[in-house]
PDB file of C-alpha atoms in Angstrom:
ATOM      1  CA  UNK A   8      11.710  10.647 -25.899  1.00 41.00           C
ATOM      2  CA  UNK A   9      13.670   9.287 -28.785  1.00 44.00           C
ATOM      3  CA  UNK A  10      15.893   6.241 -28.474  1.00 44.00           C
ATOM      4  CA  UNK A  11      18.882   8.589 -29.013  1.00 38.00           C
ATOM      5  CA  UNK A  12      17.837  10.534 -25.817  1.00 41.00           C
ATOM      6  CA  UNK A  13      16.799   7.649 -23.628  1.00 39.00           C
ATOM      7  CA  UNK A  14      20.218   6.344 -22.579  1.00 41.00           C
ATOM      8  CA  UNK A  15      21.916   9.521 -21.727  1.00 40.00           C
ATOM      9  CA  UNK A  16      21.917   8.544 -17.999  1.00 42.00           C
ATOM     10  CA  UNK A  17      22.261   4.808 -18.333  1.00 41.00           C
ATOM     11  CA  UNK A  18      24.591   3.015 -15.858  1.00 43.00           C
ATOM     12  CA  UNK A  19      27.925   1.929 -17.285  1.00 41.00           C
ATOM     13  CA  UNK A  20      28.072  -1.664 -18.650  1.00 42.00           C
ATOM     14  CA  UNK A  21      30.117  -4.429 -17.128  1.00 42.00           C
ATOM     15  CA  UNK A  22      32.179  -5.062 -20.211  1.00 39.00           C
ATOM     16  CA  UNK A  23      33.537  -2.526 -22.790  1.00 39.00           C
ATOM     17  CA  UNK A  24      31.377  -3.089 -25.812  1.00 39.00           C
ATOM     18  CA  UNK A  25      30.898  -0.050 -28.090  1.00 38.00           C
ATOM     19  CA  UNK A  26      27.454   1.461 -27.257  1.00 37.00           C
ATOM     20  CA  UNK A  27      24.957   2.275 -29.965  1.00 37.00           C
ATOM     21  CA  UNK A  28      21.102   1.790 -30.103  1.00 36.00           C
ATOM     22  CA  UNK A  29      18.109   2.912 -27.989  1.00 36.00           C
ATOM     23  CA  UNK A  30      19.984   5.836 -26.496  1.00 35.00           C
ATOM     24  CA  UNK A  31      22.794   7.211 -28.667  1.00 33.00           C
ATOM     25  CA  UNK A  32      22.809   8.467 -32.172  1.00 34.00           C
ATOM     26  CA  UNK A  33      24.054   5.742 -34.617  1.00 35.00           C
ATOM     27  CA  UNK A  34      27.673   5.746 -35.596  1.00 35.00           C
ATOM     28  CA  UNK A  35      28.614   7.231 -38.894  1.00 35.00           C
ATOM     29  CA  UNK A  36      30.086   3.936 -40.256  1.00 39.00           C
ATOM     30  CA  UNK A  37      27.016   1.893 -39.387  1.00 37.00           C
ATOM     31  CA  UNK A  38      23.585   2.525 -41.113  1.00 39.00           C
ATOM     32  CA  UNK A  39      20.760   2.848 -38.764  1.00 42.00           C
ATOM     33  CA  UNK A  40      17.030   3.509 -38.757  1.00 41.00           C
ATOM     34  CA  UNK A  41      15.838   7.077 -38.612  1.00 40.00           C
ATOM     35  CA  UNK A  42      15.814   8.779 -35.284  1.00 39.00           C
ATOM     36  CA  UNK A  43      12.719   7.455 -33.375  1.00 40.00           C
ATOM     37  CA  UNK A  44       9.886   9.449 -31.919  1.00 40.00           C
ATOM     38  CA  UNK A  45       8.759  10.181 -28.423  1.00 40.00           C
ATOM     39  CA  UNK A  46       7.477   7.308 -26.211  1.00 47.00           C
ATOM     40  CA  UNK A  47       3.814   7.304 -25.201  1.00 45.00           C
ATOM     41  CA  UNK A  48       4.743   7.848 -21.361  1.00 44.00           C
ATOM     42  CA  UNK A  49       6.886  10.129 -19.511  1.00 38.00           C
ATOM     43  CA  UNK A  50       8.414  10.778 -16.050  1.00 37.00           C
ATOM     44  CA  UNK A  51       7.903  11.674 -12.473  1.00 39.00           C
ATOM     45  CA  UNK A  52      10.180  11.394  -9.466  1.00 39.00           C
ATOM     46  CA  UNK A  53      12.762   8.569  -9.103  1.00 39.00           C
ATOM     47  CA  UNK A  54      13.533   6.865  -5.677  1.00 39.00           C
ATOM     48  CA  UNK A  55      15.075   3.519  -6.476  1.00 39.00           C
ATOM     49  CA  UNK A  56      15.964   1.329  -3.485  1.00 41.00           C
ATOM     50  CA  UNK A  57      19.560   0.000  -3.126  1.00 42.00           C
ATOM     51  CA  UNK A  58      18.121  -3.557  -3.038  1.00 42.00           C
ATOM     52  CA  UNK A  59      16.829  -3.214  -6.618  1.00 44.00           C
ATOM     53  CA  UNK A  60      20.438  -3.726  -7.873  1.00 50.00           C
ATOM     54  CA  UNK A  61      20.043  -7.353  -6.788  1.00 52.00           C
ATOM     55  CA  UNK A  62      16.812  -8.117  -8.776  1.00 54.00           C
ATOM     56  CA  UNK A  63      16.716 -11.445 -10.403  1.00 53.00           C
ATOM     57  CA  UNK A  64      17.203 -11.556 -14.282  1.00 56.00           C
ATOM     58  CA  UNK A  65      14.269 -10.767 -16.371  1.00 56.00           C
ATOM     59  CA  UNK A  66      12.724 -13.761 -18.202  1.00 51.00           C
ATOM     60  CA  UNK A  67      11.523 -13.293 -21.820  1.00 49.00           C
ATOM     61  CA  UNK A  68       9.694 -15.945 -23.828  1.00 47.00           C
ATOM     62  CA  UNK A  69      11.555 -16.765 -27.063  1.00 45.00           C
ATOM     63  CA  UNK A  70       9.650 -18.393 -29.852  1.00 46.00           C
ATOM     64  CA  UNK A  71      10.845 -19.764 -33.183  1.00 44.00           C
ATOM     65  CA  UNK A  72       9.424 -20.531 -36.576  1.00 46.00           C
ATOM     66  CA  UNK A  73      11.302 -23.248 -38.342  1.00 41.00           C
ATOM     67  CA  UNK A  74       9.549 -22.411 -41.596  1.00 47.00           C
ATOM     68  CA  UNK A  75      10.565 -18.778 -41.655  1.00 61.00           C
ATOM     69  CA  UNK A  76      13.929 -17.508 -42.826  1.00 78.00           C
ATOM     70  CA  UNK A  77      15.791 -15.973 -39.892  1.00 80.00           C
ATOM     71  CA  UNK A  78      16.149 -12.196 -39.948  1.00 92.00           C
ATOM     72  CA  UNK A  79      19.596 -11.088 -41.364  1.00 91.00           C
ATOM     73  CA  UNK A  80      19.484  -7.244 -41.542  1.00 94.00           C
ATOM     74  CA  UNK A  81      21.312  -5.333 -38.751  1.00 93.00           C
ATOM     75  CA  UNK A  82      18.596  -3.079 -37.132  1.00 95.00           C
ATOM     76  CA  UNK A  83      20.427  -1.639 -34.068  1.00 94.00           C
ATOM     77  CA  UNK A  84      23.067  -2.485 -31.555  1.00 94.00           C
ATOM     78  CA  UNK A  85      21.654  -4.234 -28.539  1.00 96.00           C
ATOM     79  CA  UNK A  86      23.899  -2.879 -25.737  1.00 94.00           C
ATOM     80  CA  UNK A  87      22.267   0.496 -25.257  1.00 92.00           C
ATOM     81  CA  UNK A  88      18.755  -0.861 -25.434  1.00 95.00           C
ATOM     82  CA  UNK A  89      19.789  -3.357 -22.841  1.00 97.00           C
ATOM     83  CA  UNK A  90      21.241  -0.516 -20.551  1.00 96.00           C
ATOM     84  CA  UNK A  91      17.986   1.319 -20.774  1.00 96.00           C
ATOM     85  CA  UNK A  92      15.745  -1.680 -20.281  1.00 97.00           C
ATOM     86  CA  UNK A  93      17.844  -2.774 -17.350  1.00 97.00           C
ATOM     87  CA  UNK A  94      17.397   0.642 -15.536  1.00 97.00           C
ATOM     88  CA  UNK A  95      13.666   0.435 -16.254  1.00 97.00           C
ATOM     89  CA  UNK A  96      13.579  -3.007 -14.691  1.00 96.00           C
ATOM     90  CA  UNK A  97      15.724  -2.049 -11.624  1.00 96.00           C
ATOM     91  CA  UNK A  98      13.974   1.342 -10.633  1.00 96.00           C
ATOM     92  CA  UNK A  99      10.549  -0.330 -11.028  1.00 96.00           C
ATOM     93  CA  UNK A 100      11.357  -3.384  -8.928  1.00 93.00           C
ATOM     94  CA  UNK A 101      10.417  -5.471 -12.028  1.00 95.00           C
ATOM     95  CA  UNK A 102       6.863  -4.130 -12.131  1.00 96.00           C
ATOM     96  CA  UNK A 103       7.596  -2.429 -15.428  1.00 97.00           C
ATOM     97  CA  UNK A 104       9.542  -3.366 -18.626  1.00 97.00           C
ATOM     98  CA  UNK A 105      10.828  -1.581 -21.604  1.00 97.00           C
ATOM     99  CA  UNK A 106       9.577  -2.512 -25.063  1.00 97.00           C
ATOM    100  CA  UNK A 107      10.352  -1.222 -28.584  1.00 97.00           C
ATOM    101  CA  UNK A 108       7.615  -0.516 -31.019  1.00 97.00           C
ATOM    102  CA  UNK A 109       8.748  -0.849 -34.662  1.00 97.00           C
ATOM    103  CA  UNK A 110       7.495   1.781 -37.006  1.00 96.00           C
ATOM    104  CA  UNK A 111       7.759   1.961 -40.848  1.00 95.00           C
ATOM    105  CA  UNK A 112      10.265   4.676 -41.758  1.00 94.00           C
ATOM    106  CA  UNK A 113       9.383   4.570 -45.502  1.00 91.00           C
ATOM    107  CA  UNK A 114       5.958   4.554 -47.319  1.00 88.00           C
ATOM    108  CA  UNK A 115       6.752   1.173 -48.766  1.00 87.00           C
ATOM    109  CA  UNK A 116       7.663  -0.483 -45.530  1.00 89.00           C
ATOM    110  CA  UNK A 117       5.303  -2.793 -43.727  1.00 91.00           C
ATOM    111  CA  UNK A 118       5.383  -4.441 -40.272  1.00 91.00           C
ATOM    112  CA  UNK A 119       2.599  -7.037 -40.587  1.00 91.00           C
ATOM    113  CA  UNK A 120       5.197  -9.699 -41.259  1.00 93.00           C
ATOM    114  CA  UNK A 121       8.260  -8.353 -39.298  1.00 95.00           C
ATOM    115  CA  UNK A 122      10.399 -10.686 -37.412  1.00 96.00           C
ATOM    116  CA  UNK A 123      13.174  -9.794 -34.895  1.00 96.00           C
ATOM    117  CA  UNK A 124      16.138 -11.805 -33.623  1.00 96.00           C
ATOM    118  CA  UNK A 125      18.900 -10.997 -31.111  1.00 96.00           C
ATOM    119  CA  UNK A 126      22.271 -11.872 -32.423  1.00 93.00           C
ATOM    120  CA  UNK A 127      24.603 -13.305 -29.917  1.00 87.00           C
ATOM    121  CA  UNK A 128      27.405 -15.997 -29.796  1.00 80.00           C
ATOM    122  CA  UNK A 129      26.980 -16.264 -33.594  1.00 81.00           C
ATOM    123  CA  UNK A 130      23.525 -17.398 -33.047  1.00 87.00           C
ATOM    124  CA  UNK A 131      20.351 -15.398 -34.002  1.00 89.00           C
ATOM    125  CA  UNK A 132      17.670 -15.955 -31.286  1.00 92.00           C
ATOM    126  CA  UNK A 133      14.125 -15.122 -32.291  1.00 94.00           C
ATOM    127  CA  UNK A 134      12.289 -12.560 -30.182  1.00 96.00           C
ATOM    128  CA  UNK A 135       8.534 -12.659 -29.811  1.00 95.00           C
ATOM    129  CA  UNK A 136       6.886  -9.650 -31.604  1.00 96.00           C
ATOM    130  CA  UNK A 137       3.261  -8.774 -30.760  1.00 94.00           C
ATOM    131  CA  UNK A 138       0.769  -7.398 -33.203  1.00 89.00           C
ATOM    132  CA  UNK A 139       1.730  -3.999 -34.386  1.00 93.00           C
ATOM    133  CA  UNK A 140       5.500  -4.614 -34.035  1.00 96.00           C
ATOM    134  CA  UNK A 141       6.082  -4.312 -30.269  1.00 97.00           C
ATOM    135  CA  UNK A 142       8.610  -6.558 -28.466  1.00 97.00           C
ATOM    136  CA  UNK A 143      10.019  -6.374 -24.896  1.00 97.00           C
ATOM    137  CA  UNK A 144      13.732  -5.851 -24.880  1.00 97.00           C
ATOM    138  CA  UNK A 145      15.267  -8.921 -23.237  1.00 96.00           C
ATOM    139  CA  UNK A 146      17.995  -8.585 -20.531  1.00 96.00           C
ATOM    140  CA  UNK A 147      21.027 -10.639 -21.293  1.00 94.00           C
ATOM    141  CA  UNK A 148      24.218  -9.454 -19.682  1.00 93.00           C
ATOM    142  CA  UNK A 149      26.466 -11.755 -21.899  1.00 92.00           C
ATOM    143  CA  UNK A 150      25.078 -10.669 -25.231  1.00 94.00           C
ATOM    144  CA  UNK A 151      25.285  -6.988 -24.151  1.00 93.00           C
ATOM    145  CA  UNK A 152      28.941  -7.443 -23.173  1.00 92.00           C
ATOM    146  CA  UNK A 153      29.793  -8.896 -26.633  1.00 89.00           C
ATOM    147  CA  UNK A 154      28.042  -6.130 -28.444  1.00 86.00           C
ATOM    148  CA  UNK A 155      25.132  -8.128 -29.850  1.00 93.00           C
ATOM    149  CA  UNK A 156      22.722  -6.776 -32.397  1.00 94.00           C
ATOM    150  CA  UNK A 157      19.016  -6.786 -33.161  1.00 97.00           C
ATOM    151  CA  UNK A 158      18.217  -8.293 -36.559  1.00 96.00           C
ATOM    152  CA  UNK A 159      15.066  -7.755 -38.683  1.00 96.00           C
ATOM    153  CA  UNK A 160      13.749  -9.230 -41.909  1.00 95.00           C
ATOM    154  CA  UNK A 161      13.481  -5.785 -43.558  1.00 94.00           C
ATOM    155  CA  UNK A 162      15.734  -3.596 -45.648  1.00 93.00           C
ATOM    156  CA  UNK A 163      18.131  -1.061 -44.041  1.00 91.00           C
ATOM    157  CA  UNK A 164      16.337   2.158 -43.064  1.00 92.00           C
ATOM    158  CA  UNK A 165      12.934   0.712 -43.569  1.00 95.00           C
ATOM    159  CA  UNK A 166      12.094   0.738 -39.810  1.00 95.00           C
ATOM    160  CA  UNK A 167      12.522   3.035 -36.807  1.00 95.00           C
ATOM    161  CA  UNK A 168      11.437   2.446 -33.260  1.00 95.00           C
ATOM    162  CA  UNK A 169       9.938   4.116 -30.223  1.00 93.00           C
ATOM    163  CA  UNK A 170      10.281   3.247 -26.564  1.00 94.00           C
ATOM    164  CA  UNK A 171       7.093   1.850 -24.947  1.00 95.00           C
ATOM    165  CA  UNK A 172       6.915   1.226 -21.087  1.00 96.00           C
ATOM    166  CA  UNK A 173       4.545  -1.596 -20.230  1.00 97.00           C
ATOM    167  CA  UNK A 174       3.448  -3.221 -16.902  1.00 97.00           C
ATOM    168  CA  UNK A 175       4.843  -6.616 -16.121  1.00 96.00           C
ATOM    169  CA  UNK A 176       2.500  -7.928 -13.598  1.00 96.00           C
ATOM    170  CA  UNK A 177       0.945 -11.408 -13.950  1.00 95.00           C
ATOM    171  CA  UNK A 178      -2.790 -11.276 -15.016  1.00 94.00           C
ATOM    172  CA  UNK A 179      -3.922 -12.965 -11.758  1.00 95.00           C
ATOM    173  CA  UNK A 180      -1.759 -10.752  -9.446  1.00 96.00           C
ATOM    174  CA  UNK A 181      -3.627  -7.352  -9.852  1.00 97.00           C
ATOM    175  CA  UNK A 182      -5.357  -5.836  -6.943  1.00 96.00           C
ATOM    176  CA  UNK A 183      -6.136  -2.171  -6.164  1.00 96.00           C
ATOM    177  CA  UNK A 184      -2.906  -1.701  -4.265  1.00 95.00           C
ATOM    178  CA  UNK A 185      -0.886  -3.155  -7.068  1.00 96.00           C
ATOM    179  CA  UNK A 186      -2.369  -0.672  -9.531  1.00 97.00           C
ATOM    180  CA  UNK A 187      -1.144   2.179  -7.459  1.00 95.00           C
ATOM    181  CA  UNK A 188       2.348   0.685  -7.126  1.00 96.00           C
ATOM    182  CA  UNK A 189       2.768   0.031 -10.752  1.00 97.00           C
ATOM    183  CA  UNK A 190       1.800   3.661 -11.578  1.00 96.00           C
ATOM    184  CA  UNK A 191       4.425   5.068  -9.149  1.00 96.00           C
ATOM    185  CA  UNK A 192       7.003   2.615 -10.479  1.00 97.00           C
ATOM    186  CA  UNK A 193       6.250   3.447 -14.121  1.00 97.00           C
ATOM    187  CA  UNK A 194       6.567   7.259 -13.355  1.00 95.00           C
ATOM    188  CA  UNK A 195       9.859   6.504 -11.508  1.00 95.00           C
ATOM    189  CA  UNK A 196      11.238   4.382 -14.466  1.00 95.00           C
ATOM    190  CA  UNK A 197      10.465   6.927 -17.245  1.00 94.00           C
ATOM    191  CA  UNK A 198      12.001   9.633 -15.158  1.00 93.00           C
ATOM    192  CA  UNK A 199      15.142   7.546 -14.718  1.00 94.00           C
ATOM    193  CA  UNK A 200      15.630   7.245 -18.469  1.00 93.00           C
ATOM    194  CA  UNK A 201      14.694  10.881 -19.323  1.00 92.00           C
ATOM    195  CA  UNK A 202      17.477  13.524 -19.474  1.00 89.00           C
ATOM    196  CA  UNK A 203      17.075  16.065 -16.719  1.00 87.00           C
ATOM    197  CA  UNK A 204      16.780  18.946 -19.250  1.00 88.00           C
ATOM    198  CA  UNK A 205      13.733  17.168 -20.913  1.00 86.00           C
ATOM    199  CA  UNK A 206      11.838  16.552 -17.788  1.00 84.00           C
ATOM    200  CA  UNK A 207      10.055  19.870 -17.537  1.00 84.00           C
ATOM    201  CA  UNK A 208       8.600  19.419 -21.038  1.00 82.00           C
ATOM    202  CA  UNK A 209       7.811  15.616 -20.840  1.00 79.00           C
ATOM    203  CA  UNK A 210       4.384  14.294 -20.335  1.00 80.00           C
ATOM    204  CA  UNK A 211       3.769  12.278 -17.198  1.00 84.00           C
ATOM    205  CA  UNK A 212       2.279   8.778 -16.698  1.00 92.00           C
ATOM    206  CA  UNK A 213      -1.289   9.720 -15.802  1.00 94.00           C
ATOM    207  CA  UNK A 214      -3.075   6.443 -15.319  1.00 96.00           C
ATOM    208  CA  UNK A 215      -3.236   2.655 -15.720  1.00 97.00           C
ATOM    209  CA  UNK A 216      -5.932   1.191 -17.856  1.00 98.00           C
ATOM    210  CA  UNK A 217      -7.436  -2.370 -18.307  1.00 98.00           C
ATOM    211  CA  UNK A 218      -8.562  -2.307 -21.948  1.00 98.00           C
ATOM    212  CA  UNK A 219     -10.400  -4.340 -24.632  1.00 97.00           C
ATOM    213  CA  UNK A 220     -10.789  -3.724 -28.380  1.00 95.00           C
ATOM    214  CA  UNK A 221     -14.578  -3.737 -28.161  1.00 94.00           C
ATOM    215  CA  UNK A 222     -16.863  -1.854 -25.857  1.00 94.00           C
ATOM    216  CA  UNK A 223     -18.942  -3.835 -23.486  1.00 92.00           C
ATOM    217  CA  UNK A 224     -16.427  -5.700 -21.263  1.00 96.00           C
ATOM    218  CA  UNK A 225     -16.138  -5.208 -17.613  1.00 97.00           C
ATOM    219  CA  UNK A 226     -13.632  -5.803 -14.668  1.00 96.00           C
ATOM    220  CA  UNK A 227     -14.623  -7.373 -11.459  1.00 97.00           C
ATOM    221  CA  UNK A 228     -13.561  -6.402  -8.052  1.00 97.00           C
ATOM    222  CA  UNK A 229     -13.340  -9.287  -5.686  1.00 97.00           C
ATOM    223  CA  UNK A 230     -12.951  -9.587  -2.031  1.00 97.00           C
ATOM    224  CA  UNK A 231     -11.770 -13.195  -1.769  1.00 95.00           C
ATOM    225  CA  UNK A 232     -14.484 -15.010  -3.596  1.00 95.00           C
ATOM    226  CA  UNK A 233     -17.160 -12.457  -3.130  1.00 97.00           C
ATOM    227  CA  UNK A 234     -17.971 -10.100  -5.982  1.00 97.00           C
ATOM    228  CA  UNK A 235     -17.902  -6.458  -4.837  1.00 96.00           C
ATOM    229  CA  UNK A 236     -18.324  -4.584  -7.979  1.00 96.00           C
ATOM    230  CA  UNK A 237     -18.467  -4.840 -11.784  1.00 97.00           C
ATOM    231  CA  UNK A 238     -16.641  -1.958 -13.485  1.00 97.00           C
ATOM    232  CA  UNK A 239     -17.523  -1.243 -17.218  1.00 97.00           C
ATOM    233  CA  UNK A 240     -14.581  -0.840 -19.527  1.00 97.00           C
ATOM    234  CA  UNK A 241     -16.104   1.995 -21.745  1.00 96.00           C
ATOM    235  CA  UNK A 242     -13.621   4.827 -21.527  1.00 97.00           C
ATOM    236  CA  UNK A 243     -12.118   5.521 -25.006  1.00 97.00           C
ATOM    237  CA  UNK A 244      -8.263   5.436 -25.300  1.00 97.00           C
ATOM    238  CA  UNK A 245      -5.614   4.211 -27.582  1.00 96.00           C
ATOM    239  CA  UNK A 246      -3.145   1.377 -27.108  1.00 96.00           C
ATOM    240  CA  UNK A 247       0.643   1.201 -27.620  1.00 95.00           C
ATOM    241  CA  UNK A 248       0.212   0.882 -31.335  1.00 95.00           C
ATOM    242  CA  UNK A 249      -2.393   3.805 -31.615  1.00 94.00           C
ATOM    243  CA  UNK A 250      -5.408   1.497 -32.022  1.00 95.00           C
ATOM    244  CA  UNK A 251      -8.615   2.638 -30.341  1.00 97.00           C
ATOM    245  CA  UNK A 252      -9.577   0.609 -27.186  1.00 97.00           C
ATOM    246  CA  UNK A 253     -12.096   0.802 -24.452  1.00 98.00           C
ATOM    247  CA  UNK A 254     -10.865   0.784 -20.861  1.00 98.00           C
ATOM    248  CA  UNK A 255     -11.479   1.026 -17.213  1.00 97.00           C
ATOM    249  CA  UNK A 256      -8.984   3.728 -16.158  1.00 97.00           C
ATOM    250  CA  UNK A 257      -7.357   4.055 -12.740  1.00 96.00           C
ATOM    251  CA  UNK A 258      -5.433   7.154 -11.650  1.00 92.00           C
ATOM    252  CA  UNK A 259      -3.938   5.636  -8.485  1.00 87.00           C
ATOM    253  CA  UNK A 260      -6.197   7.683  -6.210  1.00 86.00           C
ATOM    254  CA  UNK A 261      -9.008   5.157  -6.341  1.00 83.00           C
ATOM    255  CA  UNK A 262     -10.927   4.773  -3.076  1.00 88.00           C
ATOM    256  CA  UNK A 263     -11.337   1.037  -3.152  1.00 93.00           C
ATOM    257  CA  UNK A 264      -9.784  -1.027  -0.518  1.00 95.00           C
ATOM    258  CA  UNK A 265      -6.269  -2.115  -1.544  1.00 94.00           C
ATOM    259  CA  UNK A 266      -6.844  -5.834  -0.999  1.00 96.00           C
ATOM    260  CA  UNK A 267      -9.633  -6.010  -3.564  1.00 97.00           C
ATOM    261  CA  UNK A 268      -8.536  -8.195  -6.418  1.00 97.00           C
ATOM    262  CA  UNK A 269      -9.026  -7.010 -10.057  1.00 97.00           C
ATOM    263  CA  UNK A 270     -10.177  -9.927 -12.307  1.00 97.00           C
ATOM    264  CA  UNK A 271      -9.597  -9.121 -15.931  1.00 96.00           C
ATOM    265  CA  UNK A 272     -11.559 -10.381 -19.018  1.00 95.00           C
ATOM    266  CA  UNK A 273      -9.639 -13.031 -20.967  1.00 92.00           C
ATOM    267  CA  UNK A 274      -8.650 -10.781 -23.836  1.00 93.00           C
ATOM    268  CA  UNK A 275      -7.902  -7.621 -21.881  1.00 96.00           C
ATOM    269  CA  UNK A 276      -4.624  -5.744 -22.088  1.00 96.00           C
ATOM    270  CA  UNK A 277      -3.061  -3.477 -19.480  1.00 97.00           C
ATOM    271  CA  UNK A 278      -1.676  -0.223 -20.593  1.00 97.00           C
ATOM    272  CA  UNK A 279       0.104   2.862 -19.129  1.00 97.00           C
ATOM    273  CA  UNK A 280      -1.556   6.068 -20.325  1.00 96.00           C
TER     274      UNK A 280
END
């Protein structure tokens, strides 16, 4: 699903700011990055509860580097990315978030030193970018209403972006029941941002995986303080930036009791496959 397709069914914004970004093609008078590719995950059935509209705002950690020159190049408008991310957050009850993965659009472009900022109120607020150029889209109603922008420290047209759907569960809050819930919420969220005419051709979210870069790690299933099982993480997969990883994969149909806690190794990541 391209960013140009993602926002077709986004909810109307509270304030009339001109939309452009993760969901609509760029305007002719504003240079934009190349049309992004398809996200790694795709839809299933949506059934958001009315109470989800009252979800608390999403918190995003902002970091700053005083020694680095702040990004100044306009990458994309914030408003439509915000609308898509807000819908993902709402229909998933906050269990899933939307991120953007930056990708070089030119052979000369690199992302190892990429920095991103959100422009709002005349101030560029740094956004934390993980290895491989992935950052969670923050939810800020005020900046969306005033037509804020994402800024990067690259030239115009050097980068494009894909949508990535990520779990948003605390590392110490996983249990077998939560694994199944997040899988259902992820499928619902991706379905909510996929145009209806694309759904028959889109891939579904198949599984949730706990992964490490190296083979040999393991998860622990705990019942209270009692160790029930050690589950090797040795199934090959790729992460959100297409790097090989080794995982313990759950498909949501696992037969372990739901209250069993899932204890992750310190460096493990959680992926939707």
